[in-house]
C-alpha atoms as one frame of an Amber mdcrd trajectory, in Angstrom:
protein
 -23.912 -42.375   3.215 -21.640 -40.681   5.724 -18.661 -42.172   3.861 -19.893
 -40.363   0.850 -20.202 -37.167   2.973 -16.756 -37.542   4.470 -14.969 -38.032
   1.284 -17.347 -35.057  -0.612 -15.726 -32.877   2.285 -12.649 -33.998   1.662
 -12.733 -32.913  -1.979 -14.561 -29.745  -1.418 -11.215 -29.017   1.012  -8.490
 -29.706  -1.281 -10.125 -27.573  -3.921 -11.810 -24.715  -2.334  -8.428 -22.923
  -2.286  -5.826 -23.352  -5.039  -2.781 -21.840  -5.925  -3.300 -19.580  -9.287
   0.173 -21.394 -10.644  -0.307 -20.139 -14.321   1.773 -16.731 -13.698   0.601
 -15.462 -16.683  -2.805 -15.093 -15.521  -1.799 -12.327 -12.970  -2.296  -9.209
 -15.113  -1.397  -5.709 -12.970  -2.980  -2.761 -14.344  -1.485  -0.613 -11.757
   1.508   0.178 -10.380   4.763  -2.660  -9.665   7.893  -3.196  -7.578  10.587
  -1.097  -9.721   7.821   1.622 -11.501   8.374   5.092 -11.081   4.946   7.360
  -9.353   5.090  10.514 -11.405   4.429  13.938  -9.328   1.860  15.691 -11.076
   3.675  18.821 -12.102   6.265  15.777 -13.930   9.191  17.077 -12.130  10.254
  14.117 -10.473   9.240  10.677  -9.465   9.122   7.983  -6.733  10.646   4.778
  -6.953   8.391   1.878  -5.572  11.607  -0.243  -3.954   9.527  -3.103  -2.462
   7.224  -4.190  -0.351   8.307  -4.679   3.015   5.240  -5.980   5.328   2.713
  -7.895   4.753   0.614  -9.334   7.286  -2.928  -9.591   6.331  -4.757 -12.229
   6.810  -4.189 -15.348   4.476  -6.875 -17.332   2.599  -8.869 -19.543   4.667
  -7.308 -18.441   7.963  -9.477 -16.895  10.491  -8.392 -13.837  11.513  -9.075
 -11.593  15.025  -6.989  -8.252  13.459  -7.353  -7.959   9.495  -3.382  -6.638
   9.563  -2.040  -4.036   6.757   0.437  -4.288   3.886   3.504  -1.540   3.801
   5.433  -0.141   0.705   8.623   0.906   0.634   9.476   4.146  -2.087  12.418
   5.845  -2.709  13.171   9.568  -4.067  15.675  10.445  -6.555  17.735  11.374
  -3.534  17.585   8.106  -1.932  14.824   9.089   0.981  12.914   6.243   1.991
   9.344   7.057   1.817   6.812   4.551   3.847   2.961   4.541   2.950   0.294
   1.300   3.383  -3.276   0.346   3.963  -4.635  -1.392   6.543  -4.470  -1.551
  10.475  -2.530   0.152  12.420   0.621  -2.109  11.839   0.900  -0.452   8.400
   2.107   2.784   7.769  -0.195   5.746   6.721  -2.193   5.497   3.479  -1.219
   9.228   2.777   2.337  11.161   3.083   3.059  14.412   1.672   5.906  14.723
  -1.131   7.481  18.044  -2.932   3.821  19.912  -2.114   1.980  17.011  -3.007
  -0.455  14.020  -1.237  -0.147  10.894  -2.303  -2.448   8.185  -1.298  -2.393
   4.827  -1.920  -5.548   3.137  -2.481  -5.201  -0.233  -2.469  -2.467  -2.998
  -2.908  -3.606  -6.491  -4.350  -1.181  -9.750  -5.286  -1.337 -12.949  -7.089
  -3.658 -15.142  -6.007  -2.711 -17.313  -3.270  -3.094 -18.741  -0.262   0.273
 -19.127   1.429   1.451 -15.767   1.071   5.242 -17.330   1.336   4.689 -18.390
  -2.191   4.656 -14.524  -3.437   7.329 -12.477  -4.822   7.630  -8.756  -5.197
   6.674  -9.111  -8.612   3.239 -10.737  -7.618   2.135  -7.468  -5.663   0.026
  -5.040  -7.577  -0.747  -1.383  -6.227  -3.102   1.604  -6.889  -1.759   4.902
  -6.013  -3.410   8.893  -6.249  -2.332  12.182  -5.951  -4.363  14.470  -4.177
């Protein structure tokens, strides 16, 4: 009996957290590395250039701080714009553009557990004017 246990636990930990490797399955309905955030008025835009930190917590991984993920925008002049969620290692959620707030909600990636395995193309985020 307790080699049945040991060898059940062993298969409940090499399953419990697997890569999603079909890349087709990730589906963003939001915003990507590369889109352009439209100012409400439609005047101008910012460029999401890329994410630049990321240091939540992985899968499976206990955790003491829950860490934050930054983004990294651009405006049409080249200004680098940083905004993020999280703890304080991330930048604000809000920052003020042309008159405007913008606020990004949340920011969400392919699902995985080793987050060296992600690409900018794999990040996903959800941004608001105010």
């Amino acid at each position: 009996m307790k080699q049945f246990f040991v060898f059940a636990c062993f298969v409940f930990a090499l399953t419990s957290c697997q890569d999603d490797d079909d890349m087709s399955a990730f589906t963003c309905i939001s915003d990507q590395v590369g889109d352009t955030i439209l100012l409400p008025d439609g005047s101008e835009g910012l460029t999401i250039d890329a994410i630049y930190q990321d240091n939540r917590c992985p899968c499976l991984t206990p955790c003491l701080v829950a860490g934050g993920v930054g983004i990294r925008l651009l405006s049409p002049t080249s200004d680098t714009l940083l905004i993020g969620v999280g703890d304080s290692t991330a930048p604000d959620s809000t920052l003020t553009y042309n008159g405007f707030n913008l606020r990004l909600r949340s920011v969400t990636h392919r699902e995985v557990c080793d987050y060296l395995e992600l690409t900018q193309s794999d990040y996903c985020a959800e941004f608001i004017w105010e």
